[in-house]
mmCIF file of C-alpha atoms in Angstrom:
data_model
loop_
_atom_site.group_PDB
_atom_site.id
_atom_site.type_symbol
_atom_site.label_atom_id
_atom_site.label_comp_id
_atom_site.label_asym_id
_atom_site.label_seq_id
_atom_site.Cartn_x
_atom_site.Cartn_y
_atom_site.Cartn_z
ATOM 1 C CA MET A 1 -13.430 20.583 -37.534
ATOM 2 C CA LEU A 2 -11.012 20.094 -34.221
ATOM 3 C CA ARG A 3 -12.557 21.298 -31.072
ATOM 4 C CA THR A 4 -9.563 23.167 -29.486
ATOM 5 C CA GLY A 5 -7.904 22.069 -26.726
ATOM 6 C CA ALA A 6 -8.134 19.103 -28.283
ATOM 7 C CA LEU A 7 -10.393 17.795 -24.844
ATOM 8 C CA LEU A 8 -13.224 15.081 -26.367
ATOM 9 C CA PRO A 9 -15.740 14.949 -24.332
ATOM 10 C CA PHE A 10 -16.795 11.963 -21.551
ATOM 11 C CA VAL A 11 -19.231 9.771 -23.363
ATOM 12 C CA PRO A 12 -20.442 7.556 -20.645
ATOM 13 C CA SER A 13 -20.207 4.017 -21.031
ATOM 14 C CA VAL A 14 -24.358 2.607 -20.899
ATOM 15 C CA ALA A 15 -26.186 5.434 -21.853
ATOM 16 C CA GLY A 16 -28.496 7.503 -18.930
ATOM 17 C CA ALA A 17 -26.834 5.593 -16.207
ATOM 18 C CA ALA A 18 -27.289 7.967 -13.558
ATOM 19 C CA VAL A 19 -23.100 8.567 -13.081
ATOM 20 C CA ALA A 20 -21.319 8.517 -8.792
ATOM 21 C CA SER A 21 -19.180 11.681 -8.768
ATOM 22 C CA LEU A 22 -18.309 13.226 -5.306
ATOM 23 C CA ALA A 23 -21.132 15.187 -4.449
ATOM 24 C CA ASP A 24 -22.087 11.459 -3.219
ATOM 25 C CA VAL A 25 -19.864 10.759 -1.005
ATOM 26 C CA PRO A 26 -20.410 11.885 2.803
ATOM 27 C CA ALA A 27 -19.166 14.635 4.703
ATOM 28 C CA PRO A 28 -18.247 14.059 7.294
ATOM 29 C CA PRO A 29 -20.144 14.609 11.187
ATOM 30 C CA ALA A 30 -17.945 16.178 12.687
ATOM 31 C CA LEU A 31 -16.635 14.395 15.751
ATOM 32 C CA ALA A 32 -13.219 13.682 16.499
ATOM 33 C CA PRO A 33 -11.952 10.167 14.673
ATOM 34 C CA ALA A 34 -12.306 7.100 17.240
ATOM 35 C CA ALA A 35 -15.686 8.917 17.682
ATOM 36 C CA LEU A 36 -16.574 8.750 13.829
ATOM 37 C CA ALA A 37 -15.353 5.378 14.349
ATOM 38 C CA ALA A 38 -17.738 4.195 15.620
ATOM 39 C CA ASP A 39 -20.751 6.284 14.237
ATOM 40 C CA ASN A 40 -22.296 2.693 12.344
ATOM 41 C CA GLY A 41 -25.141 4.756 10.701
ATOM 42 C CA TRP A 42 -22.706 6.375 8.459
ATOM 43 C CA TRP A 43 -19.690 4.111 7.688
ATOM 44 C CA SER A 44 -22.962 2.612 6.727
ATOM 45 C CA LYS A 45 -23.077 5.289 4.305
ATOM 46 C CA VAL A 46 -19.158 5.221 3.776
ATOM 47 C CA GLY A 47 -19.567 1.341 2.446
ATOM 48 C CA ALA A 48 -22.827 2.197 -0.181
ATOM 49 C CA LEU A 49 -20.306 3.545 -2.091
ATOM 50 C CA TYR A 50 -19.512 0.819 -2.869
ATOM 51 C CA ASP A 51 -19.993 -1.916 -4.789
ATOM 52 C CA VAL A 52 -18.381 -5.737 -3.698
ATOM 53 C CA THR A 53 -19.815 -8.721 -3.356
ATOM 54 C CA ASP A 54 -21.839 -10.200 -0.685
ATOM 55 C CA GLU A 55 -21.579 -13.486 -1.421
ATOM 56 C CA VAL A 56 -18.374 -13.173 1.153
ATOM 57 C CA ALA A 57 -17.596 -11.437 3.774
ATOM 58 C CA MET A 58 -14.967 -9.946 2.051
ATOM 59 C CA LEU A 59 -11.522 -9.824 4.603
ATOM 60 C CA ASP A 60 -9.206 -9.859 2.004
ATOM 61 C CA ASN A 61 -8.564 -6.733 1.464
ATOM 62 C CA GLY A 62 -4.628 -6.099 1.035
ATOM 63 C CA TYR A 63 -4.981 -7.292 -2.854
ATOM 64 C CA TRP A 64 -6.147 -3.610 -3.546
ATOM 65 C CA GLY A 65 -8.780 -2.201 -2.266
ATOM 66 C CA SER A 66 -12.579 -1.592 -4.423
ATOM 67 C CA MET A 67 -13.136 1.829 -6.066
ATOM 68 C CA ALA A 68 -16.164 3.384 -4.540
ATOM 69 C CA ARG A 69 -18.925 4.565 -7.175
ATOM 70 C CA PRO A 70 -18.084 7.214 -8.607
ATOM 71 C CA VAL A 71 -14.217 6.404 -9.008
ATOM 72 C CA VAL A 72 -15.467 3.288 -10.957
ATOM 73 C CA ASP A 73 -17.816 5.999 -13.276
ATOM 74 C CA ALA A 74 -15.103 8.339 -13.761
ATOM 75 C CA TYR A 75 -12.048 5.479 -14.744
ATOM 76 C CA ALA A 76 -14.714 4.142 -16.877
ATOM 77 C CA ARG A 77 -15.209 7.313 -18.377
ATOM 78 C CA HIS A 78 -11.825 7.562 -18.957
ATOM 79 C CA VAL A 79 -11.645 4.134 -21.148
ATOM 80 C CA GLU A 80 -14.181 5.394 -23.485
ATOM 81 C CA ARG A 81 -13.244 8.650 -23.650
ATOM 82 C CA VAL A 82 -9.744 7.695 -24.118
ATOM 83 C CA ASN A 83 -10.514 5.515 -26.175
ATOM 84 C CA SER A 84 -12.996 7.331 -29.073
ATOM 85 C CA GLY A 85 -9.961 9.080 -29.041
ATOM 86 C CA ASN A 86 -7.188 7.057 -29.804
ATOM 87 C CA ALA A 87 -3.753 9.321 -30.560
ATOM 88 C CA TYR A 88 -5.800 12.308 -31.094
ATOM 89 C CA TYR A 89 -6.357 12.300 -27.324
ATOM 90 C CA GLY A 90 -3.837 10.844 -26.074
ATOM 91 C CA ARG A 91 -0.999 12.963 -27.433
ATOM 92 C CA LEU A 92 -2.887 16.888 -27.657
ATOM 93 C CA ALA A 93 -4.176 16.736 -24.758
ATOM 94 C CA PHE A 94 -3.245 13.589 -21.428
ATOM 95 C CA PRO A 95 -0.346 15.205 -21.430
ATOM 96 C CA ASP A 96 -1.440 17.804 -19.769
ATOM 97 C CA GLU A 97 -3.650 15.935 -17.400
ATOM 98 C CA TYR A 98 -1.671 13.902 -17.107
ATOM 99 C CA GLY A 99 0.898 16.357 -15.058
ATOM 100 C CA ALA A 100 -2.950 17.618 -13.621
ATOM 101 C CA ALA A 101 -2.251 13.435 -11.994
ATOM 102 C CA HIS A 102 1.249 14.148 -11.284
ATOM 103 C CA ARG A 103 0.408 17.098 -9.281
ATOM 104 C CA ALA A 104 -2.520 16.499 -7.165
ATOM 105 C CA VAL A 105 0.116 12.925 -5.905
ATOM 106 C CA ALA A 106 2.993 14.409 -5.081
ATOM 107 C CA GLU A 107 0.766 17.397 -2.512
ATOM 108 C CA ALA A 108 -1.080 14.684 -1.395
ATOM 109 C CA LEU A 109 2.317 13.163 -0.569
ATOM 110 C CA GLY A 110 2.929 16.714 0.811
ATOM 111 C CA VAL A 111 6.466 16.238 -2.137
ATOM 112 C CA GLY A 112 7.979 17.819 -4.694
ATOM 113 C CA ARG A 113 6.139 16.634 -8.997
ATOM 114 C CA ASP A 114 10.860 17.199 -9.541
ATOM 115 C CA GLU A 115 10.514 13.868 -6.092
ATOM 116 C CA ILE A 116 8.535 11.364 -7.650
ATOM 117 C CA VAL A 117 6.872 9.845 -10.950
ATOM 118 C CA LEU A 118 3.886 7.566 -11.638
ATOM 119 C CA THR A 119 4.356 3.692 -11.570
ATOM 120 C CA ARG A 120 1.988 0.616 -12.138
ATOM 121 C CA GLY A 121 2.551 0.124 -8.371
ATOM 122 C CA ALA A 122 5.036 -0.145 -5.533
ATOM 123 C CA THR A 123 6.538 -3.552 -6.455
ATOM 124 C CA GLU A 124 7.814 -1.407 -10.466
ATOM 125 C CA ALA A 125 8.436 1.667 -7.580
ATOM 126 C CA LEU A 126 10.728 -1.285 -5.976
ATOM 127 C CA HIS A 127 11.897 -2.498 -8.730
ATOM 128 C CA ALA A 128 13.242 0.922 -9.957
ATOM 129 C CA LEU A 129 15.034 1.622 -6.524
ATOM 130 C CA ILE A 130 17.108 -1.099 -5.371
ATOM 131 C CA GLY A 131 17.597 -1.801 -9.021
ATOM 132 C CA GLY A 132 19.171 1.402 -9.627
ATOM 133 C CA TYR A 133 20.580 2.349 -6.175
ATOM 134 C CA ASN A 134 23.973 2.580 -6.982
ATOM 135 C CA ARG A 135 25.656 3.128 -4.405
ATOM 136 C CA LEU A 136 27.362 -0.274 -4.084
ATOM 137 C CA ARG A 137 29.901 -1.834 -4.340
ATOM 138 C CA PRO A 138 30.641 -5.842 -4.118
ATOM 139 C CA GLY A 139 31.527 -6.597 -0.380
ATOM 140 C CA ASP A 140 28.892 -4.111 0.955
ATOM 141 C CA THR A 141 25.808 -5.189 2.808
ATOM 142 C CA VAL A 142 21.867 -4.715 1.722
ATOM 143 C CA LEU A 143 19.592 -5.433 4.581
ATOM 144 C CA CYS A 144 15.900 -6.844 4.679
ATOM 145 C CA ALA A 145 14.092 -9.099 6.945
ATOM 146 C CA ASP A 146 10.764 -11.402 7.206
ATOM 147 C CA LEU A 147 8.115 -9.684 7.148
ATOM 148 C CA ASP A 148 9.192 -7.654 3.153
ATOM 149 C CA TYR A 149 7.889 -8.624 0.214
ATOM 150 C CA ASP A 150 8.037 -11.851 -2.094
ATOM 151 C CA ASN A 151 9.169 -9.856 -4.548
ATOM 152 C CA VAL A 152 11.786 -7.107 -2.787
ATOM 153 C CA ILE A 153 13.416 -9.696 -0.884
ATOM 154 C CA THR A 154 13.750 -11.740 -4.843
ATOM 155 C CA THR A 155 15.374 -8.461 -5.520
ATOM 156 C CA VAL A 156 17.364 -7.683 -2.910
ATOM 157 C CA HIS A 157 18.818 -10.904 -3.637
ATOM 158 C CA TRP A 158 18.891 -10.531 -7.169
ATOM 159 C CA LEU A 159 21.425 -7.200 -6.467
ATOM 160 C CA ARG A 160 24.330 -10.804 -5.070
ATOM 161 C CA GLN A 161 24.391 -11.548 -8.335
ATOM 162 C CA ARG A 162 24.546 -8.758 -10.384
ATOM 163 C CA ARG A 163 26.780 -6.641 -7.498
ATOM 164 C CA GLY A 164 28.278 -7.974 -5.052
ATOM 165 C CA VAL A 165 26.877 -7.752 -2.737
ATOM 166 C CA ASN A 166 26.225 -9.745 0.844
ATOM 167 C CA VAL A 167 22.561 -9.909 1.936
ATOM 168 C CA VAL A 168 21.814 -10.574 5.147
ATOM 169 C CA ARG A 169 17.968 -10.825 5.916
ATOM 170 C CA ILE A 170 16.966 -10.953 10.095
ATOM 171 C CA ASP A 171 13.551 -11.895 11.751
ATOM 172 C CA LEU A 172 12.085 -9.557 13.844
ATOM 173 C CA PRO A 173 10.853 -10.117 17.086
ATOM 174 C CA GLU A 174 7.122 -11.526 17.615
ATOM 175 C CA PRO A 175 4.803 -10.142 19.306
ATOM 176 C CA ALA A 176 6.496 -7.231 18.256
ATOM 177 C CA THR A 177 7.217 -4.292 20.318
ATOM 178 C CA TYR A 178 8.312 -0.710 19.588
ATOM 179 C CA GLN A 179 11.516 -1.096 21.051
ATOM 180 C CA GLY A 180 12.115 -4.371 20.085
ATOM 181 C CA LEU A 181 11.742 -3.408 16.166
ATOM 182 C CA ILE A 182 13.864 -0.995 16.661
ATOM 183 C CA ASP A 183 16.360 -2.500 19.129
ATOM 184 C CA ALA A 184 16.231 -5.587 15.802
ATOM 185 C CA TYR A 185 17.774 -3.674 13.100
ATOM 186 C CA ALA A 186 19.779 -1.376 15.309
ATOM 187 C CA GLN A 187 21.054 -4.623 16.886
ATOM 188 C CA ALA A 188 21.641 -5.335 13.001
ATOM 189 C CA MET A 189 24.100 -1.789 11.639
ATOM 190 C CA ALA A 190 26.405 -2.818 14.527
ATOM 191 C CA GLN A 191 27.075 -5.760 13.351
ATOM 192 C CA HIS A 192 27.566 -5.246 9.915
ATOM 193 C CA PRO A 193 29.855 -1.982 9.349
ATOM 194 C CA ARG A 194 29.849 -2.482 5.311
ATOM 195 C CA LEU A 195 25.919 -1.841 5.391
ATOM 196 C CA ARG A 196 24.992 0.733 3.455
ATOM 197 C CA MET A 197 21.479 0.125 2.356
ATOM 198 C CA MET A 198 18.469 -1.532 4.079
ATOM 199 C CA ILE A 199 14.839 -2.105 2.823
ATOM 200 C CA LEU A 200 11.734 -0.713 5.754
ATOM 201 C CA THR A 201 8.892 -1.813 4.992
ATOM 202 C CA HIS A 202 6.043 0.750 6.550
ATOM 203 C CA VAL A 203 3.429 -1.713 7.004
ATOM 204 C CA SER A 204 3.759 -5.313 6.924
ATOM 205 C CA HIS A 205 1.945 -7.537 4.278
ATOM 206 C CA ARG A 206 2.012 -10.781 6.025
ATOM 207 C CA ASN A 207 0.684 -9.619 9.694
ATOM 208 C CA GLY A 208 -0.179 -5.273 9.445
ATOM 209 C CA VAL A 209 2.825 -4.847 11.634
ATOM 210 C CA VAL A 210 4.372 -0.542 10.807
ATOM 211 C CA LEU A 211 7.320 -1.008 11.819
ATOM 212 C CA PRO A 212 8.971 3.238 13.795
ATOM 213 C CA VAL A 213 10.682 3.259 10.328
ATOM 214 C CA ALA A 214 11.469 7.185 11.841
ATOM 215 C CA GLU A 215 13.321 6.513 14.613
ATOM 216 C CA ILE A 216 14.768 3.212 12.515
ATOM 217 C CA ALA A 217 15.783 6.038 9.662
ATOM 218 C CA ARG A 218 17.048 8.265 11.824
ATOM 219 C CA MET A 219 19.573 5.928 13.497
ATOM 220 C CA ALA A 220 20.826 4.265 9.496
ATOM 221 C CA ARG A 221 21.114 8.435 8.498
ATOM 222 C CA GLU A 222 23.441 8.059 11.494
ATOM 223 C CA ARG A 223 26.235 5.679 9.622
ATOM 224 C CA GLY A 224 25.751 6.374 6.385
ATOM 225 C CA ILE A 225 23.129 3.576 5.387
ATOM 226 C CA ASP A 226 20.622 4.488 2.771
ATOM 227 C CA VAL A 227 17.149 3.238 3.706
ATOM 228 C CA ILE A 228 14.043 2.319 0.991
ATOM 229 C CA VAL A 229 10.758 2.631 2.074
ATOM 230 C CA ASP A 230 8.635 0.164 0.810
ATOM 231 C CA THR A 231 5.165 2.160 2.100
ATOM 232 C CA ALA A 232 2.553 0.283 0.255
ATOM 233 C CA HIS A 233 0.160 -1.019 2.450
ATOM 234 C CA GLY A 234 1.151 2.338 4.890
ATOM 235 C CA PHE A 235 0.217 5.434 2.283
ATOM 236 C CA GLY A 236 -3.995 5.985 2.510
ATOM 237 C CA GLN A 237 -4.293 3.895 5.340
ATOM 238 C CA LEU A 238 -2.555 5.790 8.078
ATOM 239 C CA ASP A 239 -2.672 9.484 8.403
ATOM 240 C CA MET A 240 0.949 10.253 7.326
ATOM 241 C CA ARG A 241 2.605 11.978 4.350
ATOM 242 C CA ILE A 242 6.272 10.596 2.956
ATOM 243 C CA PRO A 243 8.152 13.682 5.016
ATOM 244 C CA ASP A 244 6.691 12.337 8.098
ATOM 245 C CA LEU A 245 9.468 8.546 7.189
ATOM 246 C CA GLY A 246 12.189 10.118 7.142
ATOM 247 C CA ALA A 247 13.906 8.088 3.589
ATOM 248 C CA ASP A 248 15.350 9.729 1.339
ATOM 249 C CA PHE A 249 13.559 6.846 -0.814
ATOM 250 C CA ALA A 250 10.526 4.901 -1.017
ATOM 251 C CA ALA A 251 7.695 3.166 -3.343
ATOM 252 C CA ILE A 252 3.947 4.442 -2.555
ATOM 253 C CA ASN A 253 0.950 2.210 -3.720
ATOM 254 C CA LEU A 254 -2.482 4.168 -5.149
ATOM 255 C CA HIS A 255 -4.731 1.552 -6.104
ATOM 256 C CA LYS A 256 -4.744 -1.037 -2.261
ATOM 257 C CA TRP A 257 -5.645 1.569 0.111
ATOM 258 C CA ILE A 258 -5.789 5.102 -1.927
ATOM 259 C CA GLY A 259 -8.405 3.706 -3.757
ATOM 260 C CA ALA A 260 -7.928 3.964 -7.610
ATOM 261 C CA PRO A 261 -7.597 1.871 -10.582
ATOM 262 C CA VAL A 262 -5.391 -1.161 -10.204
ATOM 263 C CA GLY A 263 -2.309 0.093 -11.374
ATOM 264 C CA VAL A 264 -0.676 2.924 -10.448
ATOM 265 C CA GLY A 265 1.639 4.161 -7.342
ATOM 266 C CA ALA A 266 5.010 6.059 -7.825
ATOM 267 C CA VAL A 267 8.725 6.232 -6.505
ATOM 268 C CA TYR A 268 9.916 8.867 -4.076
ATOM 269 C CA ILE A 269 13.003 9.808 -4.137
ATOM 270 C CA ARG A 270 14.429 12.852 -2.313
ATOM 271 C CA ARG A 271 15.422 16.295 -4.533
ATOM 272 C CA GLY A 272 19.070 16.157 -4.378
ATOM 273 C CA ARG A 273 19.413 12.331 -4.112
ATOM 274 C CA VAL A 274 17.917 10.963 -7.774
ATOM 275 C CA ARG A 275 21.796 10.678 -9.022
ATOM 276 C CA ASP A 276 21.849 8.187 -7.042
ATOM 277 C CA ILE A 277 18.960 5.568 -8.401
ATOM 278 C CA ASP A 278 20.447 5.137 -12.503
ATOM 279 C CA PRO A 279 18.427 6.031 -14.676
ATOM 280 C CA TYR A 280 16.489 3.221 -16.854
ATOM 281 C CA MET A 281 18.763 1.247 -19.658
ATOM 282 C CA GLY A 282 20.167 3.994 -20.820
ATOM 283 C CA GLU A 283 17.520 7.140 -20.664
ATOM 284 C CA ALA A 284 18.770 10.133 -21.301
ATOM 285 C CA ASP A 285 19.011 13.274 -18.868
ATOM 286 C CA GLY A 286 20.469 12.013 -15.858
ATOM 287 C CA ASP A 287 19.210 14.459 -13.428
ATOM 288 C CA ASN A 288 15.166 13.701 -14.109
ATOM 289 C CA ILE A 289 13.018 11.417 -11.556
ATOM 290 C CA ALA A 290 11.336 10.715 -15.160
ATOM 291 C CA THR A 291 14.424 8.600 -16.849
ATOM 292 C CA ARG A 292 14.317 6.109 -13.243
ATOM 293 C CA VAL A 293 10.638 4.523 -14.575
ATOM 294 C CA HIS A 294 10.632 3.304 -18.293
ATOM 295 C CA THR A 295 6.470 2.009 -18.244
ATOM 296 C CA GLY A 296 6.063 2.118 -21.663
ATOM 297 C CA THR A 297 2.524 3.466 -22.864
ATOM 298 C CA ILE A 298 0.718 3.172 -19.922
ATOM 299 C CA ASN A 299 -2.972 2.875 -19.090
ATOM 300 C CA PHE A 300 -4.549 6.551 -19.666
ATOM 301 C CA ALA A 301 -7.744 5.570 -18.187
ATOM 302 C CA ALA A 302 -6.301 4.421 -14.623
ATOM 303 C CA TYR A 303 -3.690 7.563 -13.708
ATOM 304 C CA LEU A 304 -6.598 10.020 -15.355
ATOM 305 C CA THR A 305 -9.077 8.309 -11.962
ATOM 306 C CA VAL A 306 -6.150 9.211 -9.753
ATOM 307 C CA PRO A 307 -7.105 12.316 -8.528
ATOM 308 C CA LEU A 308 -10.806 11.206 -8.276
ATOM 309 C CA ALA A 309 -9.489 9.215 -5.886
ATOM 310 C CA LEU A 310 -7.279 11.501 -3.867
ATOM 311 C CA GLN A 311 -10.438 13.485 -2.909
ATOM 312 C CA VAL A 312 -13.024 11.050 -2.261
ATOM 313 C CA HIS A 313 -9.868 9.362 -0.430
ATOM 314 C CA GLN A 314 -9.177 12.876 1.671
ATOM 315 C CA ARG A 315 -13.717 13.588 1.407
ATOM 316 C CA ILE A 316 -13.402 10.222 3.987
ATOM 317 C CA GLY A 317 -10.586 11.739 6.153
ATOM 318 C CA VAL A 318 -7.105 9.473 6.267
ATOM 319 C CA ALA A 319 -7.291 10.347 10.199
ATOM 320 C CA ASN A 320 -10.897 9.266 10.123
ATOM 321 C CA LYS A 321 -10.478 6.060 7.936
ATOM 322 C CA GLN A 322 -7.453 5.288 9.634
ATOM 323 C CA ALA A 323 -9.769 5.554 12.590
ATOM 324 C CA ARG A 324 -12.216 3.057 11.425
ATOM 325 C CA LEU A 325 -9.498 0.372 10.106
ATOM 326 C CA HIS A 326 -8.650 -0.059 13.642
ATOM 327 C CA ARG A 327 -11.363 -0.295 14.969
ATOM 328 C CA LEU A 328 -12.754 -3.480 12.748
ATOM 329 C CA ARG A 329 -9.232 -4.854 13.385
ATOM 330 C CA ASN A 330 -9.480 -4.270 16.718
ATOM 331 C CA ARG A 331 -13.414 -5.698 17.421
ATOM 332 C CA TRP A 332 -11.916 -9.318 15.907
ATOM 333 C CA VAL A 333 -8.579 -9.330 17.479
ATOM 334 C CA ASP A 334 -9.666 -9.143 21.047
ATOM 335 C CA ALA A 335 -11.927 -11.313 20.382
ATOM 336 C CA ALA A 336 -9.799 -14.120 18.581
ATOM 337 C CA ARG A 337 -6.839 -13.786 21.282
ATOM 338 C CA GLU A 338 -9.311 -15.810 24.503
ATOM 339 C CA ILE A 339 -10.372 -18.101 21.798
ATOM 340 C CA ASP A 340 -8.302 -20.623 23.700
ATOM 341 C CA GLY A 341 -6.087 -22.951 20.385
ATOM 342 C CA ILE A 342 -5.667 -18.731 18.366
ATOM 343 C CA ASP A 343 -2.965 -17.493 18.216
ATOM 344 C CA VAL A 344 -3.584 -14.146 16.292
ATOM 345 C CA LEU A 345 -0.557 -12.812 15.257
ATOM 346 C CA ALA A 346 -1.144 -8.572 16.027
ATOM 347 C CA SER A 347 0.641 -6.528 18.468
ATOM 348 C CA SER A 348 -1.390 -4.599 20.913
ATOM 349 C CA ASP A 349 0.846 -1.420 20.478
ATOM 350 C CA PRO A 350 -1.347 1.434 18.957
ATOM 351 C CA ARG A 351 1.335 2.757 17.300
ATOM 352 C CA LEU A 352 2.597 -0.583 15.834
ATOM 353 C CA THR A 353 -1.031 -0.708 14.128
ATOM 354 C CA SER A 354 -2.873 -0.956 10.899
ATOM 355 C CA ALA A 355 -5.772 -2.586 9.552
ATOM 356 C CA ILE A 356 -4.240 -5.937 8.832
ATOM 357 C CA ALA A 357 -3.465 -8.576 11.166
ATOM 358 C CA ALA A 358 -3.171 -12.088 11.628
ATOM 359 C CA PHE A 359 -3.610 -15.645 13.290
ATOM 360 C CA ARG A 360 -3.019 -19.356 12.918
ATOM 361 C CA LEU A 361 -4.320 -22.458 15.240
ATOM 362 C CA ARG A 362 -2.257 -22.809 17.371
ATOM 363 C CA GLY A 363 0.330 -25.720 16.162
ATOM 364 C CA LYS A 364 -0.835 -25.815 12.256
ATOM 365 C CA ARG A 365 2.400 -22.920 11.053
ATOM 366 C CA SER A 366 2.729 -24.888 7.334
ATOM 367 C CA VAL A 367 1.291 -23.448 3.975
ATOM 368 C CA ALA A 368 -0.230 -26.294 4.141
ATOM 369 C CA ASP A 369 -2.010 -25.564 7.240
ATOM 370 C CA ASN A 370 -3.304 -22.101 6.738
ATOM 371 C CA VAL A 371 -4.282 -22.653 3.554
ATOM 372 C CA ALA A 372 -6.742 -25.145 3.944
ATOM 373 C CA LEU A 373 -7.948 -23.044 7.350
ATOM 374 C CA ALA A 374 -8.648 -20.001 4.838
ATOM 375 C CA LYS A 375 -10.501 -22.921 2.339
ATOM 376 C CA ARG A 376 -12.566 -23.838 5.351
ATOM 377 C CA LEU A 377 -14.094 -20.835 6.290
ATOM 378 C CA LEU A 378 -14.743 -19.907 3.414
ATOM 379 C CA GLN A 379 -16.897 -23.021 2.334
ATOM 380 C CA GLU A 380 -17.994 -23.675 5.856
ATOM 381 C CA HIS A 381 -18.272 -19.692 7.275
ATOM 382 C CA GLY A 382 -18.492 -17.320 4.187
ATOM 383 C CA VAL A 383 -15.384 -15.179 4.972
ATOM 384 C CA PHE A 384 -13.061 -14.454 2.040
ATOM 385 C CA VAL A 385 -9.883 -14.313 4.164
ATOM 386 C CA VAL A 386 -5.610 -15.348 2.835
ATOM 387 C CA MET A 387 -3.067 -17.693 4.096
ATOM 388 C CA ARG A 388 0.709 -15.442 4.478
ATOM 389 C CA ASP A 389 3.749 -17.169 4.164
ATOM 390 C CA GLY A 390 7.201 -15.822 5.072
ATOM 391 C CA LEU A 391 7.168 -15.117 8.693
ATOM 392 C CA ALA A 392 10.097 -16.589 10.050
ATOM 393 C CA SER A 393 7.520 -18.296 13.497
ATOM 394 C CA GLY A 394 5.378 -19.557 9.982
ATOM 395 C CA ALA A 395 1.926 -19.305 7.742
ATOM 396 C CA CYS A 396 -0.331 -17.734 8.436
ATOM 397 C CA VAL A 397 -4.235 -15.951 7.185
ATOM 398 C CA ARG A 398 -4.200 -12.374 6.765
ATOM 399 C CA VAL A 399 -7.827 -10.589 7.746
ATOM 400 C CA THR A 400 -7.647 -6.933 6.364
ATOM 401 C CA PRO A 401 -11.693 -5.082 6.569
ATOM 402 C CA ALA A 402 -11.691 -2.174 4.648
ATOM 403 C CA ILE A 403 -13.187 1.485 5.481
ATOM 404 C CA PHE A 404 -17.236 -0.036 3.815
ATOM 405 C CA THR A 405 -16.720 -4.005 5.660
ATOM 406 C CA SER A 406 -19.558 -4.086 8.648
ATOM 407 C CA GLU A 407 -19.362 -5.293 12.179
ATOM 408 C CA ALA A 408 -21.505 -7.808 11.440
ATOM 409 C CA GLN A 409 -19.031 -8.867 8.445
ATOM 410 C CA VAL A 410 -15.710 -9.354 10.759
ATOM 411 C CA ASP A 411 -18.271 -10.748 13.284
ATOM 412 C CA ARG A 412 -18.753 -13.447 11.331
ATOM 413 C CA LEU A 413 -14.955 -14.018 11.400
ATOM 414 C CA VAL A 414 -15.260 -14.468 14.865
ATOM 415 C CA THR A 415 -18.528 -16.652 15.530
ATOM 416 C CA ALA A 416 -16.765 -18.115 12.586
ATOM 417 C CA LEU A 417 -12.696 -19.434 14.719
ATOM 418 C CA ARG A 418 -15.328 -19.618 18.197
ATOM 419 C CA GLY A 419 -17.276 -22.612 15.986
#
């Protein structure tokens, strides 16, 4: 006999295993975010929700974000459910549940459901926006910067081949200042009168600099220039929502700072602008944002887990997360600035600050130098960090704490740098 509603039961992956839930996430005490950031006792309770390796001090949390135990358990149950239900579940029950996930993401972003489509990540979202942007004409100019993601720069250069546009790359000032970043983009706009579209990386994956996106986007709008924002490292880490950016197009990641399973992101297109992005390879219905992405068969369980991941994120509080991450970042950055021979690539302006920052040994700018440094920190000190290249000033080592990172783990890095 068919179950009404075609809803199949969850099947725990381990019979009799304790299953974590949202109720296991500690509610934050009534403290301002800055005060709560220093409450190591409460953050240790939050950290206990994450089953993270203790083999190293994990300070490369920018690749993707670990899921909290309630999210892991829910994901496992969804995998079991999808696997057992197969097409019976996928065709009859999944569409409504996918709709609930889609609605939860739209609400968290502060936008309408008709303004987003879910993707497998920010890179897929950026491909849809950059590749589908149809207002370019031969001879127009597209702008990117050295802080942008590698594949974004590659995709922008693809436009040169396919659309006959000119690609201009600017090197942003280092050390970064708020006005200096604005001035760099203002100068580029003034120098290139045929500038039609530009990429703004909200939070750089290389050195963590936060662009003043809203101010730059306002200048661009006044000149008729469209902005595509890469907020893969912004949403979930910074206390913001998409309308705050002031841009009509954005790419979002949900498996970095929201803590959803790997393989979930979103495209944002402001209402009224969808026809400026082409449907994917001839998809029908030019007014439906869903036609701008064609993923094929998706990871059903990952999408189904998104609402709970958002609930965990919201229970902890994004302002609380941001304050804690800034405290951890500042703890090692401030100490490293005092160490002779260390160049810290991080702004002292809190408006430009994220969890991510970077450093290098003075004069050691090559990829090989910084790969070797990251390797030495791991092998000799048990500190896991990662080399990043692409900055105009050279390669560096990136440090990215997470909300489960302890101050002791950050201090281990500082001790290693002093040694």
